[in-house]
Amino acid sequence: MPVLILPTLGPFHILHPRYNAVTVLEMAKAYAPRAVLLASYAPAELEAGLWRDAGDLPLFHLLPWAEGNGVEVIALDKHPNLKAQAEQFRQALAQFPRGQEYLAQAAELERRLQALLTRPLLSDMLSSPAFISELWNYLDGFVQIFGEGPATGFRAQRMQAVAGQIGSKGEGRWLVIADLLDYPYLLREVPGAAGPGAHASSPAEADRAILDRAWRLEGDDDWGLLLQQLQEIADAEAQYLAAQIYLAAGRPEDALALMEPLLHAEFAHPAYLPGYVLARYGQLQDLVGNRQAALRAYQATLALSWVPAEAREIALAGQRNPFKLG
């Protein structure tokens, strides 16, 4: 029974041009699975879309593809209540001096994990013994400090149960999407499971890398080159990000000129885009002195069925006071 396990890096995918959200999608397409199995989410969490607030970037692309192609998506974690105990445990520890000492010990592990996730990654590196060993160093170190239980969200217990479900699926090619910290457990527990292998970048992945770079716009980037690259991509997200660059350059009129036609086009995908588009459009209308149009845009943002937290904060702040460049 072939099983491919692709680890997700959550919001950290934006840092990795060669293992970005679309890389996961392209590898899923190439694998042609019978179903997509979500190891780190419960059915109720999938239905509620909790992965969106977690910033699980590959799912913004993978789930629409699966739905559009008749590929079943099955959430396997039956114990989300146990997973939730990890955050509750940390909050409780932080209330006590002795607990803060334990958290300080864990902070060094977190620093090492962040260093691991911010170094350049290729898809096959995530299957290398060295990379897996570093993940186990983090996981085992955490257990040594706190024990296996509430502090870990009972990760070992939950993933053992998930592995049992995967093993009982029968014939077919199964694609498992797992949180990075669940991934080593599943590689160990699922017979014959493999992680990602080497993967040649596709044009769609290259475009995603440019979009990700624009989301992380920095002062020493070549803004002119980035604008040219976004223009060549020519989709709604690229147009929004080009407007962002003009706004960052202090040219709100040029940004608004890009945003106006975008509002009359299709900009529902990825699912985080509508909230950002409407909230930013409100700010641009404020900057050109059209307060009523700005308020309508902020209200439209808040009326969406789901809005990224940042876009929601922009809209709420814009309702209170007109936006101004700082």
GROMACS .gro file of N, CA, C and O in nm, residues 114-226:
model
  452
  114GLN      N    1   1.326   2.672   1.496
  114GLN     CA    2   1.308   2.785   1.405
  114GLN      C    3   1.427   2.798   1.311
  114GLN      O    4   1.410   2.828   1.192
  115ALA      N    5   1.547   2.773   1.361
  115ALA     CA    6   1.665   2.777   1.275
  115ALA      C    7   1.655   2.670   1.166
  115ALA      O    8   1.693   2.694   1.050
  116LEU      N    9   1.602   2.554   1.202
  116LEU     CA   10   1.585   2.446   1.105
  116LEU      C   11   1.486   2.486   0.996
  116LEU      O   12   1.507   2.458   0.878
  117LEU      N   13   1.380   2.555   1.035
  117LEU     CA   14   1.273   2.589   0.941
  117LEU      C   15   1.304   2.713   0.858
  117LEU      O   16   1.234   2.739   0.760
  118THR      N   17   1.404   2.788   0.896
  118THR     CA   18   1.436   2.910   0.821
  118THR      C   19   1.560   2.895   0.734
  118THR      O   20   1.595   2.988   0.663
  119ARG      N   21   1.624   2.778   0.737
  119ARG     CA   22   1.734   2.755   0.644
  119ARG      C   23   1.675   2.707   0.511
  119ARG      O   24   1.563   2.654   0.508
  120PRO      N   25   1.744   2.726   0.399
  120PRO     CA   26   1.689   2.684   0.270
  120PRO      C   27   1.658   2.534   0.268
  120PRO      O   28   1.739   2.452   0.312
  121LEU      N   29   1.541   2.500   0.217
  121LEU     CA   30   1.497   2.361   0.214
  121LEU      C   31   1.456   2.320   0.073
  121LEU      O   32   1.390   2.396   0.002
  122LEU      N   33   1.495   2.200   0.035
  122LEU     CA   34   1.444   2.134  -0.084
  122LEU      C   35   1.355   2.019  -0.039
  122LEU      O   36   1.368   1.969   0.073
  123SER      N   37   1.267   1.974  -0.127
  123SER     CA   38   1.171   1.872  -0.086
  123SER      C   39   1.238   1.746  -0.034
  123SER      O   40   1.197   1.691   0.070
  124ASP      N   41   1.343   1.698  -0.102
  124ASP     CA   42   1.404   1.573  -0.058
  124ASP      C   43   1.482   1.588   0.072
  124ASP      O   44   1.507   1.489   0.141
  125MET      N   45   1.519   1.710   0.107
  125MET     CA   46   1.589   1.732   0.234
  125MET      C   47   1.500   1.695   0.352
  125MET      O   48   1.549   1.654   0.457
  126LEU      N   49   1.368   1.708   0.335
  126LEU     CA   50   1.277   1.678   0.445
  126LEU      C   51   1.268   1.528   0.474
  126LEU      O   52   1.213   1.488   0.577
  127SER      N   53   1.321   1.447   0.383
  127SER     CA   54   1.324   1.302   0.405
  127SER      C   55   1.462   1.253   0.444
  127SER      O   56   1.480   1.133   0.469
  128SER      N   57   1.559   1.342   0.449
  128SER     CA   58   1.696   1.300   0.478
  128SER      C   59   1.709   1.258   0.624
  128SER      O   60   1.643   1.312   0.713
  129PRO      N   61   1.795   1.159   0.652
  129PRO     CA   62   1.816   1.117   0.791
  129PRO      C   63   1.859   1.232   0.881
  129PRO      O   64   1.818   1.238   0.998
  130ALA      N   65   1.940   1.325   0.828
  130ALA     CA   66   1.987   1.436   0.910
  130ALA      C   67   1.871   1.526   0.953
  130ALA      O   68   1.863   1.569   1.069
  131PHE      N   69   1.781   1.555   0.859
  131PHE     CA   70   1.667   1.642   0.891
  131PHE      C   71   1.573   1.573   0.990
  131PHE      O   72   1.529   1.634   1.089
  132ILE      N   73   1.543   1.446   0.965
  132ILE     CA   74   1.455   1.372   1.055
  132ILE      C   75   1.517   1.364   1.194
  132ILE      O   76   1.448   1.375   1.296
  133SER      N   77   1.648   1.345   1.200
  133SER     CA   78   1.716   1.339   1.329
  133SER      C   79   1.701   1.470   1.406
  133SER      O   80   1.681   1.469   1.528
  134GLU      N   81   1.709   1.582   1.335
  134GLU     CA   82   1.693   1.711   1.403
  134GLU      C   83   1.551   1.728   1.457
  134GLU      O   84   1.531   1.784   1.565
  135LEU      N   85   1.454   1.678   1.383
  135LEU     CA   86   1.317   1.683   1.434
  135LEU      C   87   1.302   1.597   1.559
  135LEU      O   88   1.239   1.639   1.657
  136TRP      N   89   1.362   1.478   1.557
  136TRP     CA   90   1.354   1.392   1.675
  136TRP      C   91   1.427   1.454   1.794
  136TRP      O   92   1.384   1.439   1.909
  137ASN      N   93   1.536   1.525   1.768
  137ASN     CA   94   1.606   1.593   1.877
  137ASN      C   95   1.514   1.693   1.945
  137ASN      O   96   1.513   1.705   2.069
  138TYR      N   97   1.435   1.765   1.865
  138TYR     CA   98   1.339   1.859   1.922
  138TYR      C   99   1.230   1.785   1.999
  138TYR      O  100   1.201   1.817   2.115
  139LEU      N  101   1.171   1.686   1.936
  139LEU     CA  102   1.059   1.615   1.997
  139LEU      C  103   1.102   1.543   2.125
  139LEU      O  104   1.034   1.550   2.228
  140ASP      N  105   1.215   1.473   2.119
  140ASP     CA  106   1.263   1.401   2.237
  140ASP      C  107   1.305   1.497   2.347
  140ASP      O  108   1.281   1.471   2.467
  141GLY      N  109   1.366   1.609   2.308
  141GLY     CA  110   1.405   1.708   2.408
  141GLY      C  111   1.285   1.766   2.480
  141GLY      O  112   1.288   1.789   2.602
  142PHE      N  113   1.178   1.787   2.406
  142PHE     CA  114   1.056   1.841   2.465
  142PHE      C  115   0.997   1.741   2.565
  142PHE      O  116   0.954   1.778   2.675
  143VAL      N  117   0.998   1.614   2.526
  143VAL     CA  118   0.946   1.510   2.616
  143VAL      C  119   1.033   1.498   2.741
  143VAL      O  120   0.982   1.477   2.852
  144GLN      N  121   1.163   1.513   2.726
  144GLN     CA  122   1.252   1.505   2.842
  144GLN      C  123   1.222   1.616   2.943
  144GLN      O  124   1.233   1.595   3.064
  145ILE      N  125   1.183   1.732   2.894
  145ILE     CA  126   1.154   1.843   2.984
  145ILE      C  127   1.016   1.827   3.049
  145ILE      O  128   1.000   1.844   3.171
  146PHE      N  129   0.917   1.793   2.968
  146PHE     CA  130   0.778   1.798   3.015
  146PHE      C  131   0.711   1.662   3.029
  146PHE      O  132   0.605   1.651   3.090
  147GLY      N  133   0.769   1.560   2.966
  147GLY     CA  134   0.701   1.431   2.961
  147GLY      C  135   0.605   1.425   2.843
  147GLY      O  136   0.565   1.528   2.787
  148GLU      N  137   0.569   1.305   2.804
  148GLU     CA  138   0.471   1.286   2.697
  148GLU      C  139   0.332   1.293   2.759
  148GLU      O  140   0.297   1.213   2.846
  149GLY      N  141   0.255   1.390   2.716
  149GLY     CA  142   0.122   1.408   2.775
  149GLY      C  143   0.066   1.542   2.736
  149GLY      O  144   0.075   1.583   2.619
  150PRO      N  145   0.008   1.615   2.830
  150PRO     CA  146  -0.055   1.744   2.796
  150PRO      C  147   0.040   1.842   2.727
  150PRO      O  148  -0.001   1.914   2.637
  151ALA      N  149   0.167   1.845   2.769
  151ALA     CA  150   0.261   1.942   2.712
  151ALA      C  151   0.282   1.920   2.563
  151ALA      O  152   0.304   2.015   2.487
  152THR      N  153   0.277   1.796   2.519
  152THR     CA  154   0.298   1.764   2.377
  152THR      C  155   0.166   1.751   2.302
  152THR      O  156   0.167   1.719   2.183
  153GLY      N  157   0.055   1.774   2.370
  153GLY     CA  158  -0.074   1.748   2.307
  153GLY      C  159  -0.093   1.600   2.281
  153GLY      O  160  -0.166   1.562   2.189
  154PHE      N  161  -0.027   1.515   2.364
  154PHE     CA  162  -0.035   1.369   2.349
  154PHE      C  163  -0.003   1.329   2.205
  154PHE      O  164  -0.068   1.243   2.146
  155ARG      N  165   0.101   1.391   2.150
  155ARG     CA  166   0.133   1.373   2.008
  155ARG      C  167   0.159   1.226   1.974
  155ARG      O  168   0.108   1.174   1.874
  156ALA      N  169   0.240   1.158   2.055
  156ALA     CA  170   0.274   1.019   2.024
  156ALA      C  171   0.149   0.932   2.022
  156ALA      O  172   0.130   0.849   1.932
  157GLN      N  173   0.063   0.951   2.120
  157GLN     CA  174  -0.061   0.872   2.128
  157GLN      C  175  -0.152   0.901   2.009
  157GLN      O  176  -0.206   0.809   1.947
  158ARG      N  177  -0.166   1.028   1.977
  158ARG     CA  178  -0.255   1.066   1.867
  158ARG      C  179  -0.203   1.014   1.734
  158ARG      O  180  -0.279   0.961   1.651
  159MET      N  181  -0.073   1.026   1.710
  159MET     CA  182  -0.019   0.983   1.581
  159MET      C  183  -0.015   0.831   1.569
  159MET      O  184  -0.025   0.777   1.459
  160GLN      N  185  -0.002   0.762   1.680
  160GLN     CA  186  -0.012   0.616   1.674
  160GLN      C  187  -0.152   0.575   1.629
  160GLN      O  188  -0.169   0.483   1.547
  161ALA      N  189  -0.254   0.645   1.680
  161ALA     CA  190  -0.391   0.617   1.639
  161ALA      C  191  -0.412   0.652   1.492
  161ALA      O  192  -0.479   0.579   1.418
  162VAL      N  193  -0.356   0.765   1.449
  162VAL     CA  194  -0.368   0.806   1.309
  162VAL      C  195  -0.298   0.704   1.218
  162VAL      O  196  -0.351   0.666   1.113
  163ALA      N  197  -0.180   0.659   1.259
  163ALA     CA  198  -0.107   0.560   1.180
  163ALA      C  199  -0.189   0.432   1.164
  163ALA      O  200  -0.189   0.369   1.057
  164GLY      N  201  -0.259   0.393   1.270
  164GLY     CA  202  -0.344   0.275   1.261
  164GLY      C  203  -0.454   0.292   1.158
  164GLY      O  204  -0.487   0.199   1.083
  165GLN      N  205  -0.511   0.412   1.152
  165GLN     CA  206  -0.615   0.438   1.052
  165GLN      C  207  -0.558   0.433   0.911
  165GLN      O  208  -0.621   0.378   0.820
  166ILE      N  209  -0.440   0.490   0.893
  166ILE     CA  210  -0.378   0.488   0.760
  166ILE      C  211  -0.350   0.344   0.718
  166ILE      O  212  -0.378   0.305   0.603
  167GLY      N  213  -0.298   0.265   0.810
  167GLY     CA  214  -0.265   0.126   0.778
  167GLY      C  215  -0.384   0.041   0.743
  167GLY      O  216  -0.371  -0.062   0.676
  168SER      N  217  -0.503   0.084   0.786
  168SER     CA  218  -0.624   0.005   0.760
  168SER      C  219  -0.696   0.049   0.633
  168SER      O  220  -0.804  -0.004   0.602
  169LYS      N  221  -0.639   0.142   0.557
  169LYS     CA  222  -0.709   0.197   0.442
  169LYS      C  223  -0.718   0.101   0.324
  169LYS      O  224  -0.802   0.117   0.237
  170GLY      N  225  -0.630   0.004   0.317
  170GLY     CA  226  -0.639  -0.092   0.207
  170GLY      C  227  -0.567  -0.045   0.083
  170GLY      O  228  -0.480   0.043   0.086
  171GLU      N  229  -0.604  -0.105  -0.030
  171GLU     CA  230  -0.532  -0.080  -0.155
  171GLU      C  231  -0.553   0.064  -0.203
  171GLU      O  232  -0.656   0.126  -0.178
  172GLY      N  233  -0.455   0.112  -0.276
  172GLY     CA  234  -0.463   0.246  -0.332
  172GLY      C  235  -0.342   0.328  -0.294
  172GLY      O  236  -0.261   0.289  -0.209
  173ARG      N  237  -0.328   0.441  -0.361
  173ARG     CA  238  -0.220   0.535  -0.331
  173ARG      C  239  -0.275   0.641  -0.238
  173ARG      O  240  -0.369   0.713  -0.274
  174TRP      N  241  -0.216   0.651  -0.121
  174TRP     CA  242  -0.268   0.741  -0.019
  174TRP      C  243  -0.169   0.854   0.006
  174TRP      O  244  -0.050   0.830   0.028
  175LEU      N  245  -0.219   0.974   0.002
  175LEU     CA  246  -0.137   1.092   0.031
  175LEU      C  247  -0.172   1.141   0.170
  175LEU      O  248  -0.288   1.171   0.199
  176VAL      N  249  -0.072   1.150   0.256
  176VAL     CA  250  -0.090   1.198   0.392
  176VAL      C  251  -0.027   1.336   0.404
  176VAL      O  252   0.090   1.355   0.369
  177ILE      N  253  -0.104   1.431   0.452
  177ILE     CA  254  -0.053   1.566   0.480
  177ILE      C  255  -0.045   1.578   0.632
  177ILE      O  256  -0.145   1.560   0.702
  178ALA      N  257   0.075   1.607   0.680
  178ALA     CA  258   0.096   1.606   0.826
  178ALA      C  259   0.173   1.730   0.869
  178ALA      O  260   0.264   1.777   0.799
  179ASP      N  261   0.137   1.780   0.985
  179ASP     CA  262   0.217   1.883   1.049
  179ASP      C  263   0.361   1.833   1.063
  179ASP      O  264   0.385   1.715   1.087
  180LEU      N  265   0.456   1.924   1.050
  180LEU     CA  266   0.596   1.885   1.052
  180LEU      C  267   0.633   1.804   1.176
  180LEU      O  268   0.711   1.709   1.167
  181LEU      N  269   0.576   1.839   1.291
  181LEU     CA  270   0.612   1.769   1.414
  181LEU      C  271   0.539   1.636   1.431
  181LEU      O  272   0.579   1.553   1.512
  182ASP      N  273   0.434   1.615   1.354
  182ASP     CA  274   0.368   1.484   1.351
  182ASP      C  275   0.436   1.390   1.252
  182ASP      O  276   0.426   1.267   1.263
  183TYR      N  277   0.502   1.448   1.155
  183TYR     CA  278   0.562   1.376   1.043
  183TYR      C  279   0.659   1.265   1.084
  183TYR      O  280   0.648   1.151   1.035
  184PRO      N  281   0.754   1.288   1.177
  184PRO     CA  282   0.846   1.179   1.213
  184PRO      C  283   0.776   1.058   1.273
  184PRO      O  284   0.814   0.944   1.248
  185TYR      N  285   0.674   1.083   1.354
  185TYR     CA  286   0.599   0.972   1.413
  185TYR      C  287   0.535   0.886   1.305
  185TYR      O  288   0.537   0.762   1.312
  186LEU      N  289   0.478   0.950   1.205
  186LEU     CA  290   0.409   0.875   1.100
  186LEU      C  291   0.508   0.799   1.012
  186LEU      O  292   0.480   0.686   0.970
  187LEU      N  293   0.623   0.859   0.984
  187LEU     CA  294   0.725   0.787   0.908
  187LEU      C  295   0.766   0.659   0.982
  187LEU      O  296   0.793   0.556   0.920
  188ARG      N  297   0.770   0.667   1.113
  188ARG     CA  298   0.810   0.552   1.193
  188ARG      C  299   0.697   0.449   1.207
  188ARG      O  300   0.722   0.328   1.206
  189GLU      N  301   0.574   0.496   1.217
  189GLU     CA  302   0.463   0.407   1.252
  189GLU      C  303   0.390   0.348   1.132
  189GLU      O  304   0.325   0.244   1.145
  190VAL      N  305   0.396   0.413   1.016
  190VAL     CA  306   0.321   0.365   0.900
  190VAL      C  307   0.411   0.278   0.814
  190VAL      O  308   0.509   0.328   0.757
  191PRO      N  309   0.383   0.150   0.802
  191PRO     CA  310   0.470   0.061   0.722
  191PRO      C  311   0.479   0.107   0.577
  191PRO      O  312   0.378   0.135   0.512
  192GLY      N  313   0.601   0.115   0.527
  192GLY     CA  314   0.622   0.148   0.387
  192GLY      C  315   0.602   0.294   0.351
  192GLY      O  316   0.608   0.330   0.233
  193ALA      N  317   0.580   0.380   0.449
  193ALA     CA  318   0.557   0.521   0.419
  193ALA      C  319   0.687   0.588   0.377
  193ALA      O  320   0.796   0.554   0.424
  194ALA      N  321   0.674   0.685   0.288
  194ALA     CA  322   0.789   0.761   0.241
  194ALA      C  323   0.759   0.909   0.249
  194ALA      O  324   0.643   0.952   0.235
  195GLY      N  325   0.863   0.988   0.272
  195GLY     CA  326   0.850   1.132   0.268
  195GLY      C  327   0.874   1.184   0.128
  195GLY      O  328   0.891   1.107   0.033
  196PRO      N  329   0.877   1.316   0.111
  196PRO     CA  330   0.895   1.373  -0.022
  196PRO      C  331   1.032   1.343  -0.080
  196PRO      O  332   1.132   1.340  -0.008
  197GLY      N  333   1.035   1.321  -0.210
  197GLY     CA  334   1.161   1.299  -0.279
  197GLY      C  335   1.202   1.423  -0.357
  197GLY      O  336   1.143   1.530  -0.341
  198ALA      N  337   1.303   1.407  -0.441
  198ALA     CA  338   1.348   1.518  -0.524
  198ALA      C  339   1.236   1.558  -0.620
  198ALA      O  340   1.159   1.474  -0.666
  199HIS      N  341   1.230   1.686  -0.649
  199HIS     CA  342   1.117   1.736  -0.728
  199HIS      C  343   1.164   1.853  -0.813
  199HIS      O  344   1.223   1.949  -0.761
  200ALA      N  345   1.141   1.844  -0.943
  200ALA     CA  346   1.178   1.953  -1.034
  200ALA      C  347   1.073   2.064  -1.025
  200ALA      O  348   0.953   2.038  -1.033
  201SER      N  349   1.119   2.185  -1.010
  201SER     CA  350   1.027   2.298  -0.994
  201SER      C  351   0.946   2.320  -1.121
  201SER      O  352   0.997   2.310  -1.233
  202SER      N  353   0.819   2.351  -1.104
  202SER     CA  354   0.729   2.380  -1.216
  202SER      C  355   0.712   2.531  -1.229
  202SER      O  356   0.742   2.607  -1.136
  203PRO      N  357   0.659   2.578  -1.342
  203PRO     CA  358   0.631   2.722  -1.355
  203PRO      C  359   0.536   2.773  -1.246
  203PRO      O  360   0.553   2.886  -1.198
  204ALA      N  361   0.439   2.691  -1.207
  204ALA     CA  362   0.346   2.734  -1.102
  204ALA      C  363   0.418   2.754  -0.970
  204ALA      O  364   0.388   2.847  -0.894
  205GLU      N  365   0.514   2.667  -0.940
  205GLU     CA  366   0.592   2.682  -0.817
  205GLU      C  367   0.680   2.806  -0.822
  205GLU      O  368   0.696   2.877  -0.722
  206ALA      N  369   0.738   2.832  -0.940
  206ALA     CA  370   0.822   2.951  -0.955
  206ALA      C  371   0.738   3.077  -0.936
  206ALA      O  372   0.782   3.174  -0.872
  207ASP      N  373   0.616   3.077  -0.990
  207ASP     CA  374   0.527   3.191  -0.969
  207ASP      C  375   0.495   3.208  -0.821
  207ASP      O  376   0.492   3.320  -0.769
  208ARG      N  377   0.470   3.095  -0.753
  208ARG     CA  378   0.438   3.101  -0.610
  208ARG      C  379   0.556   3.160  -0.533
  208ARG      O  380   0.536   3.238  -0.437
  209ALA      N  381   0.677   3.127  -0.573
  209ALA     CA  382   0.795   3.180  -0.505
  209ALA      C  383   0.803   3.331  -0.520
  209ALA      O  384   0.840   3.402  -0.426
  210ILE      N  385   0.766   3.382  -0.638
  210ILE     CA  386   0.766   3.527  -0.659
  210ILE      C  387   0.658   3.593  -0.573
  210ILE      O  388   0.681   3.697  -0.509
  211LEU      N  389   0.540   3.533  -0.569
  211LEU     CA  390   0.432   3.587  -0.486
  211LEU      C  391   0.474   3.588  -0.338
  211LEU      O  392   0.451   3.686  -0.267
  212ASP      N  393   0.536   3.480  -0.294
  212ASP     CA  394   0.581   3.474  -0.154
  212ASP      C  395   0.685   3.581  -0.125
  212ASP      O  396   0.685   3.641  -0.017
  213ARG      N  397   0.774   3.605  -0.221
  213ARG     CA  398   0.875   3.710  -0.202
  213ARG      C  399   0.806   3.847  -0.188
  213ARG      O  400   0.846   3.931  -0.106
  214ALA      N  401   0.702   3.868  -0.268
  214ALA     CA  402   0.630   3.996  -0.261
  214ALA      C  403   0.555   4.012  -0.129
  214ALA      O  404   0.546   4.123  -0.075
  215TRP      N  405   0.502   3.903  -0.076
  215TRP     CA  406   0.437   3.910   0.056
  215TRP      C  407   0.538   3.951   0.163
  215TRP      O  408   0.502   4.014   0.263
  216ARG      N  409   0.664   3.916   0.144
  216ARG     CA  410   0.768   3.946   0.243
  216ARG      C  411   0.851   4.067   0.201
  216ARG      O  412   0.968   4.077   0.236
  217LEU      N  413   0.792   4.158   0.129
  217LEU     CA  414   0.863   4.272   0.071
  217LEU      C  415   0.954   4.340   0.174
  217LEU      O  416   0.911   4.373   0.284
  218GLU      N  417   1.079   4.360   0.134
  218GLU     CA  418   1.176   4.426   0.220
  218GLU      C  419   1.241   4.542   0.145
  218GLU      O  420   1.240   4.546   0.022
  219GLY      N  421   1.297   4.633   0.221
  219GLY     CA  422   1.351   4.755   0.161
  219GLY      C  423   1.463   4.733   0.063
  219GLY      O  424   1.480   4.810  -0.032
  220ASP      N  425   1.543   4.626   0.083
  220ASP     CA  426   1.656   4.603  -0.007
  220ASP      C  427   1.621   4.512  -0.124
  220ASP      O  428   1.709   4.475  -0.202
  221ASP      N  429   1.493   4.475  -0.140
  221ASP     CA  430   1.451   4.401  -0.258
  221ASP      C  431   1.454   4.493  -0.380
  221ASP      O  432   1.443   4.616  -0.368
  222ASP      N  433   1.465   4.435  -0.498
  222ASP     CA  434   1.454   4.511  -0.622
  222ASP      C  435   1.305   4.524  -0.655
  222ASP      O  436   1.246   4.436  -0.718
  223TRP      N  437   1.246   4.633  -0.611
  223TRP     CA  438   1.101   4.650  -0.625
  223TRP      C  439   1.059   4.657  -0.771
  223TRP      O  440   0.954   4.605  -0.809
  224GLY      N  441   1.141   4.720  -0.854
  224GLY     CA  442   1.108   4.729  -0.996
  224GLY      C  443   1.104   4.592  -1.062
  224GLY      O  444   1.012   4.561  -1.139
  225LEU      N  445   1.203   4.509  -1.032
  225LEU     CA  446   1.206   4.373  -1.087
  225LEU      C  447   1.087   4.292  -1.036
  225LEU      O  448   1.023   4.218  -1.112
  226LEU      N  449   1.056   4.309  -0.909
  226LEU     CA  450   0.945   4.234  -0.851
  226LEU      C  451   0.813   4.275  -0.916
  226LEU      O  452   0.728   4.189  -0.946
   0.00000   0.00000   0.00000
